[in-house]
DNA sequence: CGCTGCTTTGAACAACTTCAACTTCTGTGG
DNA sequence: CCACAGAAGTTGAAGTTGTTCAAAGCAGCG
């Protein structure tokens, strides 16, 4: 029914109207393990929103929860507000990731989500997603895997804040970003950080100044090359070592197949 | 000795064989919002395990994941191992709580779970739970809510480790424990902590010595009375204030944060 | 061109950790 | 029942690590 192949009648909408099956993220997103026909059904409930510009909120803490969002392009941070007006950045989200999963419990967002750059997202009404996932076992499983992954990540983050020193934290962060880019088919050794030093510091539980100093220190050590937001990882092994990861095991493997 | 009803033949199993409908935790656990008949179906897939003694593992990091567990009585901690052999306590779990949700993603436990005292749990084979929850909307929703709550809690924990000072952390911890006990119908002002100071310190990202000093300081301040593992909260308001919570709102209330 | 906001750098300071010694509790076996 | 050993908890003093404060350097933008 949909025409993704030839006729570009409405050029301006093409960017928004990519069907799930035509989306480059099918491998990371909800459709994993879902049959072609069922992806169409999923497709039918998804709403594509207009792209957000840097700094715009996807939703704010306190907003009623009605849908989960998937980052399609760009990137997003989520922040949990403190009572005192501070914020904790709880995560950065790259294309293919679900955001807003913490809101299901109370039916209201407890974290805000902000675009770090021009970003487009898919909106998936959660009630409909639940209904559909009850009918499509593969979708149900993938939804559960993604929710579980969120928990898993938070635990890794917790471990970082609870047990690691400053240098170890930044190194871990960079390794993890590098892995994320690799998963998405980009260079794992050269990338642009969309978030500010402030965001990184907040995420890592460090002062901005500390983050800045660490960047220069890692550069001095020859692990990385920094130019503003551009990062080149010069010595991945070394960086991994600083991150406190044993040489053999990558930091966070998303796949379940393994050979140990 | 409770008598659950009619003809139970094997007395020694009676303690283990409390049906969901007769369980005091129905209000907190999976059956929330599930009809009487459907609870029976849930009941049918649940396996009650023999009680664990203090220090016994429910499962270990690396174990294959096949079921989620619900704490029925006692308490459990989960710990994420570091590569260096350290551990981060990621949570304490009281009756009615699901443990093992982080394992769904990779099909393998990444955290271990240890009984903090004599503890009994229900084992819910996850495959069957998924199948059933596809047929019982209420169950599906509750499962999602519980998974989401896990995320939410981790975010609060993250905020604590990222933004709060030592005193604030311990105060927050105590307030949260107090709330948990209250939810379960116990006294919110007088309770026994089943975990060691070491566990608390680990959980809060603090050294044992710091935790110990803080307990004495809070006692000196008149907020609490400490006697070994027994805690009496003498001044709940004060404690809440130290935890960094505004007087009017209990520890986890919706708030409209403002962007910065 | 001169804002404004982000980043970097230096120096003093504070918070928490580490080390070390000591006390109290718990459980075990004589 | 008591004694003893090991674990857990407490307390003090010294030591680190990262924070805070202050100021200067840079990029983007109207």
PDB file of N, CA and C (backbone and C1' of nucleotides) in Angstrom, chain A residues 165-167 205-207 209-210 213 228, chain D residues 17-23 25-27:
ATOM      1  N   UNK A 165      36.505   5.082  39.595  1.00  0.00           N
ATOM      2  CA  UNK A 165      37.110   6.394  39.730  1.00  0.00           C
ATOM      3  C   UNK A 165      36.846   7.223  38.493  1.00  0.00           C
ATOM      4  N   UNK A 166      37.222   8.497  38.565  1.00  0.00           N
ATOM      5  CA  UNK A 166      36.871   9.443  37.511  1.00  0.00           C
ATOM      6  C   UNK A 166      37.405   9.023  36.143  1.00  0.00           C
ATOM      7  N   UNK A 167      38.678   8.688  36.100  1.00  0.00           N
ATOM      8  CA  UNK A 167      39.287   8.333  34.815  1.00  0.00           C
ATOM      9  C   UNK A 167      38.616   7.111  34.221  1.00  0.00           C
ATOM     10  N   UNK A 205      28.537  11.622  36.989  1.00  0.00           N
ATOM     11  CA  UNK A 205      28.659  12.016  38.391  1.00  0.00           C
ATOM     12  C   UNK A 205      29.945  12.762  38.672  1.00  0.00           C
ATOM     13  N   UNK A 206      30.395  13.586  37.713  1.00  0.00           N
ATOM     14  CA  UNK A 206      31.636  14.349  37.882  1.00  0.00           C
ATOM     15  C   UNK A 206      31.388  15.813  37.571  1.00  0.00           C
ATOM     16  N   UNK A 207      32.240  16.677  38.087  1.00  0.00           N
ATOM     17  CA  UNK A 207      32.139  18.089  37.756  1.00  0.00           C
ATOM     18  C   UNK A 207      32.644  18.315  36.328  1.00  0.00           C
ATOM     19  N   UNK A 209      34.570  20.449  35.189  1.00  0.00           N
ATOM     20  CA  UNK A 209      36.018  20.690  35.180  1.00  0.00           C
ATOM     21  C   UNK A 209      36.795  19.380  35.170  1.00  0.00           C
ATOM     22  N   UNK A 210      36.304  18.444  35.954  1.00  0.00           N
ATOM     23  CA  UNK A 210      36.969  17.144  36.016  1.00  0.00           C
ATOM     24  C   UNK A 210      36.933  16.463  34.653  1.00  0.00           C
ATOM     25  N   UNK A 213      39.408  18.100  32.334  1.00  0.00           N
ATOM     26  CA  UNK A 213      40.774  17.682  32.674  1.00  0.00           C
ATOM     27  C   UNK A 213      41.046  16.259  32.220  1.00  0.00           C
ATOM     28  N   UNK A 228      37.443  19.510  20.287  1.00  0.00           N
ATOM     29  CA  UNK A 228      36.073  19.932  20.575  1.00  0.00           C
ATOM     30  C   UNK A 228      35.201  18.705  20.829  1.00  0.00           C
TER      31      UNK A 228
ATOM     32  P    DT D  17      44.654   9.544  44.355  1.00  0.00           P
ATOM     33  O5'  DT D  17      43.132   9.812  43.999  1.00  0.00           O
ATOM     34  C5'  DT D  17      42.085   9.245  44.796  1.00  0.00           C
ATOM     35  C4'  DT D  17      40.848  10.091  44.635  1.00  0.00           C
ATOM     36  C3'  DT D  17      40.716  10.714  43.250  1.00  0.00           C
ATOM     37  O3'  DT D  17      39.446  10.376  42.738  1.00  0.00           O
ATOM     38  C1'  DT D  17      40.489  12.382  44.938  1.00  0.00           C
ATOM     39  P    DG D  18      39.057  10.649  41.236  1.00  0.00           P
ATOM     40  O5'  DG D  18      38.119  11.923  41.416  1.00  0.00           O
ATOM     41  C5'  DG D  18      36.991  11.801  42.280  1.00  0.00           C
ATOM     42  C4'  DG D  18      36.512  13.168  42.692  1.00  0.00           C
ATOM     43  C3'  DG D  18      36.107  14.083  41.531  1.00  0.00           C
ATOM     44  O3'  DG D  18      34.794  14.540  41.799  1.00  0.00           O
ATOM     45  C1'  DG D  18      37.565  15.214  43.015  1.00  0.00           C
ATOM     46  P    DT D  19      34.073  15.682  41.002  1.00  0.00           P
ATOM     47  O5'  DT D  19      34.078  16.880  42.055  1.00  0.00           O
ATOM     48  C5'  DT D  19      33.501  16.661  43.346  1.00  0.00           C
ATOM     49  C4'  DT D  19      33.498  17.966  44.114  1.00  0.00           C
ATOM     50  C3'  DT D  19      32.827  19.113  43.367  1.00  0.00           C
ATOM     51  O3'  DT D  19      31.950  19.796  44.281  1.00  0.00           O
ATOM     52  C1'  DT D  19      35.060  19.708  43.934  1.00  0.00           C
ATOM     53  P    DT D  20      30.965  20.892  43.748  1.00  0.00           P
ATOM     54  O5'  DT D  20      31.624  22.262  44.217  1.00  0.00           O
ATOM     55  C5'  DT D  20      32.333  22.318  45.454  1.00  0.00           C
ATOM     56  C4'  DT D  20      33.078  23.636  45.558  1.00  0.00           C
ATOM     57  C3'  DT D  20      32.437  24.794  44.795  1.00  0.00           C
ATOM     58  O3'  DT D  20      32.437  25.932  45.655  1.00  0.00           O
ATOM     59  C1'  DT D  20      34.700  24.533  44.125  1.00  0.00           C
ATOM     60  P    DC D  21      31.661  27.251  45.291  1.00  0.00           P
ATOM     61  O5'  DC D  21      32.848  28.273  44.961  1.00  0.00           O
ATOM     62  C5'  DC D  21      33.981  28.312  45.823  1.00  0.00           C
ATOM     63  C4'  DC D  21      35.092  29.124  45.196  1.00  0.00           C
ATOM     64  C3'  DC D  21      34.618  30.339  44.400  1.00  0.00           C
ATOM     65  O3'  DC D  21      35.441  31.451  44.737  1.00  0.00           O
ATOM     66  C1'  DC D  21      36.040  29.014  43.079  1.00  0.00           C
ATOM     67  P    DA D  22      35.150  32.893  44.233  1.00  0.00           P
ATOM     68  O5'  DA D  22      36.212  33.081  43.066  1.00  0.00           O
ATOM     69  C5'  DA D  22      37.596  32.839  43.336  1.00  0.00           C
ATOM     70  C4'  DA D  22      38.391  33.034  42.075  1.00  0.00           C
ATOM     71  C3'  DA D  22      37.867  34.131  41.150  1.00  0.00           C
ATOM     72  O3'  DA D  22      38.948  34.915  40.691  1.00  0.00           O
ATOM     73  C1'  DA D  22      38.104  32.127  39.956  1.00  0.00           C
ATOM     74  P    DA D  23      38.744  36.246  39.881  1.00  0.00           P
ATOM     75  O5'  DA D  23      39.394  35.868  38.494  1.00  0.00           O
ATOM     76  C5'  DA D  23      40.658  35.198  38.473  1.00  0.00           C
ATOM     77  C4'  DA D  23      40.912  34.690  37.085  1.00  0.00           C
ATOM     78  C3'  DA D  23      40.466  35.678  35.988  1.00  0.00           C
ATOM     79  O3'  DA D  23      41.445  35.724  34.974  1.00  0.00           O
ATOM     80  C1'  DA D  23      39.542  33.577  35.587  1.00  0.00           C
ATOM     81  P    DG D  25      43.566  34.618  28.142  1.00  0.00           P
ATOM     82  O5'  DG D  25      42.953  33.431  27.291  1.00  0.00           O
ATOM     83  C5'  DG D  25      43.428  32.104  27.497  1.00  0.00           C
ATOM     84  C4'  DG D  25      42.625  31.164  26.626  1.00  0.00           C
ATOM     85  C3'  DG D  25      42.467  31.645  25.178  1.00  0.00           C
ATOM     86  O3'  DG D  25      42.577  30.501  24.337  1.00  0.00           O
ATOM     87  C1'  DG D  25      40.331  31.328  26.141  1.00  0.00           C
ATOM     88  P    DC D  26      42.832  30.679  22.784  1.00  0.00           P
ATOM     89  O5'  DC D  26      41.575  29.912  22.183  1.00  0.00           O
ATOM     90  C5'  DC D  26      40.406  29.879  22.962  1.00  0.00           C
ATOM     91  C4'  DC D  26      39.333  29.088  22.281  1.00  0.00           C
ATOM     92  C3'  DC D  26      39.053  29.502  20.833  1.00  0.00           C
ATOM     93  O3'  DC D  26      38.502  28.394  20.164  1.00  0.00           O
ATOM     94  C1'  DC D  26      37.246  30.171  22.201  1.00  0.00           C
ATOM     95  P    DA D  27      38.402  28.355  18.582  1.00  0.00           P
ATOM     96  O5'  DA D  27      36.828  28.335  18.371  1.00  0.00           O
ATOM     97  C5'  DA D  27      36.110  27.140  18.669  1.00  0.00           C
ATOM     98  C4'  DA D  27      34.636  27.455  18.756  1.00  0.00           C
ATOM     99  C3'  DA D  27      34.035  27.964  17.439  1.00  0.00           C
ATOM    100  O3'  DA D  27      32.941  27.123  17.106  1.00  0.00           O
ATOM    101  C1'  DA D  27      33.428  29.366  19.262  1.00  0.00           C
TER     102       DA D  27
END
